[in-house]
XYZ file of C-alpha atoms in Angstrom:
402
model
C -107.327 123.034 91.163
C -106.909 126.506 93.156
C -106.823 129.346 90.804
C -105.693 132.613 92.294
C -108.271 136.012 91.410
C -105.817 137.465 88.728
C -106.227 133.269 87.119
C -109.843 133.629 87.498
C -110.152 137.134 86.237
C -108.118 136.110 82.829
C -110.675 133.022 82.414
C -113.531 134.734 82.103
C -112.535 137.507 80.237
C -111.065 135.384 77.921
C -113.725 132.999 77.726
C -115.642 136.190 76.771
C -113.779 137.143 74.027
C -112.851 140.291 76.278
C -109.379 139.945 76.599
C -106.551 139.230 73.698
C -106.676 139.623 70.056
C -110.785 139.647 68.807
C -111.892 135.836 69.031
C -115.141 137.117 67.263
C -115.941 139.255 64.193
C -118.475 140.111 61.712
C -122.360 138.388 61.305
C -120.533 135.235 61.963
C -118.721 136.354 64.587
C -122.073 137.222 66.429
C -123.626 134.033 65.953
C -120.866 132.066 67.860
C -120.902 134.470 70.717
C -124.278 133.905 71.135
C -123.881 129.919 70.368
C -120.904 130.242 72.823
C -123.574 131.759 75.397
C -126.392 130.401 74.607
C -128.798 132.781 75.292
C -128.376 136.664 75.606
C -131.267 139.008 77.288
C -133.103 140.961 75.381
C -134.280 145.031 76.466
C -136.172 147.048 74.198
C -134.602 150.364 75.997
C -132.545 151.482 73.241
C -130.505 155.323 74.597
C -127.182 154.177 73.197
C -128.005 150.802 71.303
C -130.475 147.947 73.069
C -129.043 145.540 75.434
C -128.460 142.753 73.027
C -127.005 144.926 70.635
C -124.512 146.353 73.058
C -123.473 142.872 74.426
C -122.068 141.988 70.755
C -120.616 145.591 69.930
C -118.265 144.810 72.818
C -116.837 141.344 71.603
C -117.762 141.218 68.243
C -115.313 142.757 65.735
C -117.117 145.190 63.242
C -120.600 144.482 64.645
C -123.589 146.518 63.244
C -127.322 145.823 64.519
C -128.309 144.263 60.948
C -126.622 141.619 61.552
C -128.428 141.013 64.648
C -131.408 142.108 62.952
C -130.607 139.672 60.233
C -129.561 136.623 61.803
C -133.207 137.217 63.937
C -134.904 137.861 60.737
C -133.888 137.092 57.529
C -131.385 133.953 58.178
C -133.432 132.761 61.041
C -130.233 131.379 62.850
C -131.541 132.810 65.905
C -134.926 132.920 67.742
C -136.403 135.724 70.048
C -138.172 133.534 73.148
C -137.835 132.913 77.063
C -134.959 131.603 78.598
C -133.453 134.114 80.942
C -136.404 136.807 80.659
C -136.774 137.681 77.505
C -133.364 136.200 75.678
C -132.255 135.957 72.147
C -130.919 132.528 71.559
C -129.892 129.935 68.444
C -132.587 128.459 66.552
C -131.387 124.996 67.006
C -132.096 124.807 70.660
C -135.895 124.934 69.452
C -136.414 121.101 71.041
C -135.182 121.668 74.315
C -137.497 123.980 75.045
C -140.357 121.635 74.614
C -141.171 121.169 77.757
C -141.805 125.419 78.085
C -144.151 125.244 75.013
C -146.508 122.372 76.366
C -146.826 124.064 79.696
C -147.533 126.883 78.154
C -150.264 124.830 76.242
C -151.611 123.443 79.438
C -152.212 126.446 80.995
C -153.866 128.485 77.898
C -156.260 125.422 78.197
C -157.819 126.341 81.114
C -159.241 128.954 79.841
C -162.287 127.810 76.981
C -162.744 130.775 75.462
C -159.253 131.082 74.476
C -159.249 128.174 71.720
C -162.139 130.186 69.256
C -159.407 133.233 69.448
C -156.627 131.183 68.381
C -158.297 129.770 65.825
C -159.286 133.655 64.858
C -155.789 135.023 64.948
C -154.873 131.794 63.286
C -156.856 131.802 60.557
C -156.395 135.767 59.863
C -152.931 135.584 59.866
C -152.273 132.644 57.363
C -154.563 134.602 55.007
C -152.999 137.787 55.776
C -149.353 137.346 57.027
C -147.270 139.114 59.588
C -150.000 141.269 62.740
C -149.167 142.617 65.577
C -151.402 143.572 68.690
C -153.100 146.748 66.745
C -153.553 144.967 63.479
C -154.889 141.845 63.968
C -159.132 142.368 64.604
C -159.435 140.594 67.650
C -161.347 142.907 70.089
C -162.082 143.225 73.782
C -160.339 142.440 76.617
C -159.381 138.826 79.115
C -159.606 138.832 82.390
C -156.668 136.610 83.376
C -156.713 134.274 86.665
C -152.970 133.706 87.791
C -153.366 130.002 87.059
C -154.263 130.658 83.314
C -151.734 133.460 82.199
C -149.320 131.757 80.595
C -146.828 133.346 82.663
C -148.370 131.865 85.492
C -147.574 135.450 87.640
C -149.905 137.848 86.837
C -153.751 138.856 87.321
C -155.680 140.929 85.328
C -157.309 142.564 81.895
C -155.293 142.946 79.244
C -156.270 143.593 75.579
C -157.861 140.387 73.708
C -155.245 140.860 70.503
C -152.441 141.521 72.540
C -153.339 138.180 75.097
C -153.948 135.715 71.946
C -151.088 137.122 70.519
C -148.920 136.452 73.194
C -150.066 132.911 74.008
C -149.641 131.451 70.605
C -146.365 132.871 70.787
C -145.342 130.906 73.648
C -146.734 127.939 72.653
C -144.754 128.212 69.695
C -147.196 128.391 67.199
C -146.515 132.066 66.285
C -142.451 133.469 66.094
C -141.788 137.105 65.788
C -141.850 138.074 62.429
C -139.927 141.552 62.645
C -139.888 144.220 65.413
C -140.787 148.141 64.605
C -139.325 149.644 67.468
C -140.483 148.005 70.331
C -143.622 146.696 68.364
C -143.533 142.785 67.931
C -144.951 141.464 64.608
C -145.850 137.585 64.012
C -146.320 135.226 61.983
C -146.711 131.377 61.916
C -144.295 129.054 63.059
C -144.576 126.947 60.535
C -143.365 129.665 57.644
C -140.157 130.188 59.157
C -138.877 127.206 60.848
C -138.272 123.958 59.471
C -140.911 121.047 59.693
C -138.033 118.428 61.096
C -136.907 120.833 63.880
C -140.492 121.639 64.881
C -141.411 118.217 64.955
C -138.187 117.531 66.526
C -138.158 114.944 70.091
C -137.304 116.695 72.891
C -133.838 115.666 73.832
C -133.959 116.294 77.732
C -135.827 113.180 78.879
C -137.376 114.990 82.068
C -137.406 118.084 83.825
C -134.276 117.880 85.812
C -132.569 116.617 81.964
C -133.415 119.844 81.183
C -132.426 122.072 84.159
C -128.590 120.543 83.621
C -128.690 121.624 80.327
C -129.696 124.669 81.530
C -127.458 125.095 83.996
C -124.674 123.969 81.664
C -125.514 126.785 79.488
C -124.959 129.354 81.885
C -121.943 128.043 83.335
C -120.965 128.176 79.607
C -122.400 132.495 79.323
C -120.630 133.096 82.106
C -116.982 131.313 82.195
C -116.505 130.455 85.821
C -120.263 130.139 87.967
C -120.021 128.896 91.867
C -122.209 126.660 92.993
C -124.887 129.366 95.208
C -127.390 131.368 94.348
C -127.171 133.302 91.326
C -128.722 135.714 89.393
C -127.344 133.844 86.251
C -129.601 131.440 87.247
C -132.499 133.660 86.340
C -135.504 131.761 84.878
C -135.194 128.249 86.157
C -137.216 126.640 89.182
C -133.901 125.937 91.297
C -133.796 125.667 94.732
C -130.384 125.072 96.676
C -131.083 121.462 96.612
C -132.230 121.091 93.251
C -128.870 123.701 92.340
C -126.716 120.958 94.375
C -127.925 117.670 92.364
C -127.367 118.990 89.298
C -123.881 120.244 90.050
C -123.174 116.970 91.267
C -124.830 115.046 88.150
C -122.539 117.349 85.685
C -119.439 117.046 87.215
C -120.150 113.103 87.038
C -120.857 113.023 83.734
C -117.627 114.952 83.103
C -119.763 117.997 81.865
C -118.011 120.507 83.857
C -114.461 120.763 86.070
C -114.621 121.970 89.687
C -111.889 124.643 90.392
C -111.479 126.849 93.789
C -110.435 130.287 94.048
C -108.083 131.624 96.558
C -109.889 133.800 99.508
C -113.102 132.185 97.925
C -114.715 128.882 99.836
C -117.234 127.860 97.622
C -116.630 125.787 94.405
C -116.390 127.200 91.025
C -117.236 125.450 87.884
C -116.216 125.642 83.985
C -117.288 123.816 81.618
C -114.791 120.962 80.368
C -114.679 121.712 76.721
C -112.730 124.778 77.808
C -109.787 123.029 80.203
C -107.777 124.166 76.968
C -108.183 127.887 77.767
C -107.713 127.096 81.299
C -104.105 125.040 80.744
C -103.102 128.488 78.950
C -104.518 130.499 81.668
C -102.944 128.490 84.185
C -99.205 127.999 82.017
C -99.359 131.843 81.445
C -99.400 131.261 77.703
C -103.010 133.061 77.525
C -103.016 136.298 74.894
C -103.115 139.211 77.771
C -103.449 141.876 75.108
C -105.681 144.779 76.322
C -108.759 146.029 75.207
C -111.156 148.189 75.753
C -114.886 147.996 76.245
C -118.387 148.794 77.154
C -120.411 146.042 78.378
C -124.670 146.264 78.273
C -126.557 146.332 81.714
C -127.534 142.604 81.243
C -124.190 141.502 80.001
C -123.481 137.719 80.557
C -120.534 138.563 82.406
C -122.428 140.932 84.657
C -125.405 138.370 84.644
C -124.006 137.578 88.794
C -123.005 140.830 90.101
C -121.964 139.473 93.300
C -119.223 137.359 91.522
C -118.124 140.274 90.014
C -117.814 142.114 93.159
C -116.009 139.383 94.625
C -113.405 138.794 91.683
C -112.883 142.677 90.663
C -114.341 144.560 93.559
C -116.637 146.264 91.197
C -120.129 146.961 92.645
C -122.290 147.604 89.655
C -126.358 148.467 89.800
C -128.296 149.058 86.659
C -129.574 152.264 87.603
C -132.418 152.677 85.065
C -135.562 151.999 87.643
C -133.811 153.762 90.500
C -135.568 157.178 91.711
C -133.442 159.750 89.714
C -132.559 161.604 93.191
C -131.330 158.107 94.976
C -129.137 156.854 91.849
C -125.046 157.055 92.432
C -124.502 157.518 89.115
C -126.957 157.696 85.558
C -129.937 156.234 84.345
C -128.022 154.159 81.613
C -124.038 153.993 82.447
C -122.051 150.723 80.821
C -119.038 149.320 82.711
C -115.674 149.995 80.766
C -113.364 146.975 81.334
C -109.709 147.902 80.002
C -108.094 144.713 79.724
C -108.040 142.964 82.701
C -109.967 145.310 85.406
C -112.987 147.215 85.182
C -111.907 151.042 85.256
C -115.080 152.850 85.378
C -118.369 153.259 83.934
C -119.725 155.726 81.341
C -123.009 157.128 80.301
C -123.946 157.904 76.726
C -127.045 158.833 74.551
C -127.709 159.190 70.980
C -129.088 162.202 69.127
C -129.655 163.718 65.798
C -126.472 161.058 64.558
C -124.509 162.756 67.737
C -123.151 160.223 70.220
C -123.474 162.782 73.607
C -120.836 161.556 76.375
C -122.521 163.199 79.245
C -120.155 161.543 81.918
C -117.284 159.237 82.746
C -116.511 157.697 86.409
C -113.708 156.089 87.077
C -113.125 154.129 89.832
C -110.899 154.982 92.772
C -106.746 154.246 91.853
C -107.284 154.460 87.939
C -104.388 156.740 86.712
C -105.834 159.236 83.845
C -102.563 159.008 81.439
C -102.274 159.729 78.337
C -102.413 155.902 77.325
C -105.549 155.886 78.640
C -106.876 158.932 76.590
C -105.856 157.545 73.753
C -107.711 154.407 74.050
C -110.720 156.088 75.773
C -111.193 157.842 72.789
C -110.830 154.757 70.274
C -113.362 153.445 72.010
C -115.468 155.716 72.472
C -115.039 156.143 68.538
C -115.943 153.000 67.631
C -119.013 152.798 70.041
C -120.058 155.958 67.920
C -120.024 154.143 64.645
C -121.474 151.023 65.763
C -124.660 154.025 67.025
C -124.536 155.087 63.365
C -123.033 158.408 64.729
C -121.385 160.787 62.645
C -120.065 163.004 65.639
C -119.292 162.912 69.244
C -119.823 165.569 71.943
C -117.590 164.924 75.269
C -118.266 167.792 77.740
C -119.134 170.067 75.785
C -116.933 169.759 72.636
C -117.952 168.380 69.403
C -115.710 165.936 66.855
C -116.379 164.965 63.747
C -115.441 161.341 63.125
C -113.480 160.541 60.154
């Protein structure tokens, strides 16, 4: 199959829910995006609504954060843990991860001193419920080797409560209870998750079981993924071999379609649950209706920048740990995608219930007509109540909103 870039452009965006009448709406709504995804990243930087937040305000009909907050929280549908960094992602992928939670084991036991602190914060915790790093009394400080952190990349002191904390959590004896702010709070496992899914066999039968699934989950985030290095691969051990093998072992087991794009020489893959989408791409049947949105720095869509570059000839950076006096544009901009192109970026910040505009770019060739005032401003309406705003100053120039 050779799709041409305009084909490949409408795939993606509608496998996004991006493009068309909304495919996703309300607290249920933002469940099967993130289902559909499988994991989204999570950033505690919150200027204009945190990353996770702002990747379902722009597909999700209606969205507010408490359904995020509740889904996390209260419903437990979804689970804050590893995947691709730190990644929100649906409770009932608990037993794949298996495999991360007795590594993590493995390496906390290399250090002996560790145990009599879990069984500390243990102990204090089912007698007193929910701590975080400043409440439970765990003192001192662990010097970490490498080899024992249990992220296996770092070297140094860091504060006992905070370390013990941290370790049970990734070993999956401890979830995040609730967050205040950027504060984590935990609690047992046990209290919040049911006994059959954590007892629950881990499906993948070895490692490289478990990078396909992996793999098969981002090709399902993304829409279209080639088969080279990518940032959407964030998070797994993969090497181009490794990456080639279990390409190969998908598209055998009729887990994903190959497809080529013209002016493009390496292979593209979708997942084959969604040929459906790609027959109406491909018959021109697909709903082409525009909309009009602002993505999060760690979209899913954005998660391989390079494929973007190469499919829209947008170059996007995340500009937040650039020096202030070397970045092109600001600290925290979101691409705008109008239905099927990106047609700028835009940088926003919340005050005092005030959503502050302080600047638009648009990129070269976009016409500024009225149209596209008119659904600037919708947009930039609803992104205002979905920040709890009650105003909006553009340049200047304050509006109520209705």
């Amino acid at each position: 199959m050779v799709l041409t870039k305009e084909q490949a452009r409408q795939f993606i965006l509608a496998k996004q829910g991006l493009l068309g009448e909304w495919r996703f709406s309300g607290k249920e709504g933002a469940f099967a995006y993130i289902r559909q995804a499988g994991c989204i990243q999570f950033d505690p930087v919150d200027i204009c609504g945190k990353n996770a937040e702002l990747t379902l305000q722009s597909r999700v009909k209606g969205f507010r954060k408490s359904m995020l907050a509740d889904l996390l929280y209260k419903d437990r549908r979804l689970v804050d843990y590893a995947d691709k960094e730190l990644s929100i992602w649906p409770t009932e992928d608990w037993p794949f991860f298996s495999s991360y939670r007795e590594r993590s084991r493995a390496l906390g036991s290399t250090f002996p001193e560790l145990k009599e602190l879990e069984r500390e914060a243990v102990s204090y915790i089912r007698e007193n419920g929910p701590v975080s790093s400043d409440t439970l009394p765990v003192d001192g400080e662990i010097f970490w080797h490498s080899s024992m952190h249990w992220s296996g990349n770092w070297s140094g002191k860091s504060q006992a409560a905070r370390s013990v904390l941290e370790q049970l959590y990734t070993d999956g004896t401890l979830v995040i209870h609730h967050k205040n702010g950027s504060r984590k709070f935990y609690d047992l496992a046990e209290r919040y998750l049911p006994a059959s899914l954590l007892g629950a066999a881990n499906p993948c039968t070895d490692e490289e079981t478990f990078l396909r699934w992996r793999i098969l989950r981002r090709i399902g985030a993304v829409g279209l993924l080639w088969n080279k290095n990518s940032a959407a691969f964030l998070g797994m051990s993969l090497n181009a071999e490794r990456r080639r093998e279990a390409f190969s072992a998908l598209e055998c087991s009729g887990a994903v379609l190959p497809a080529q794009i013209e002016g493009i020489r390496t292979t593209f893959y979708y997942r084959t649950e969604d040929e459906p989408l790609m027959q109406s791409v491909l018959a021109g049947t697909l709903d082409r209706r525009a909309r009009m949105a602002f993505l999060a720095p760690l979209d899913p869509m954005l998660w391989d920048k390079t494929l973007i570059a190469a499919l829209w000839d947008f170059r996007y950076t995340w500009e937040i740990y650039t020096p202030a006096d070397k970045r092109q544009f600001g600290c925290y901009t979101l691409p705008i995608v109008w239905g099927e192109s990106f047609i700028g970026r835009i940088e926003a910040d919340r005050k005092n219930g005030t959503l502050a505009i302080k600047n638009i770019w648009f990129e070269p060739g976009v016409r500024r007509t009225k149209k596209l005032k008119t659904v600037l401003e919708g947009a930039i309406r609803r992104f205002a109540r979905f920040n709890e705003c009650r105003s909006v100053e553009e340049c200047g120039s304050l509006t109520e909103m209705p």
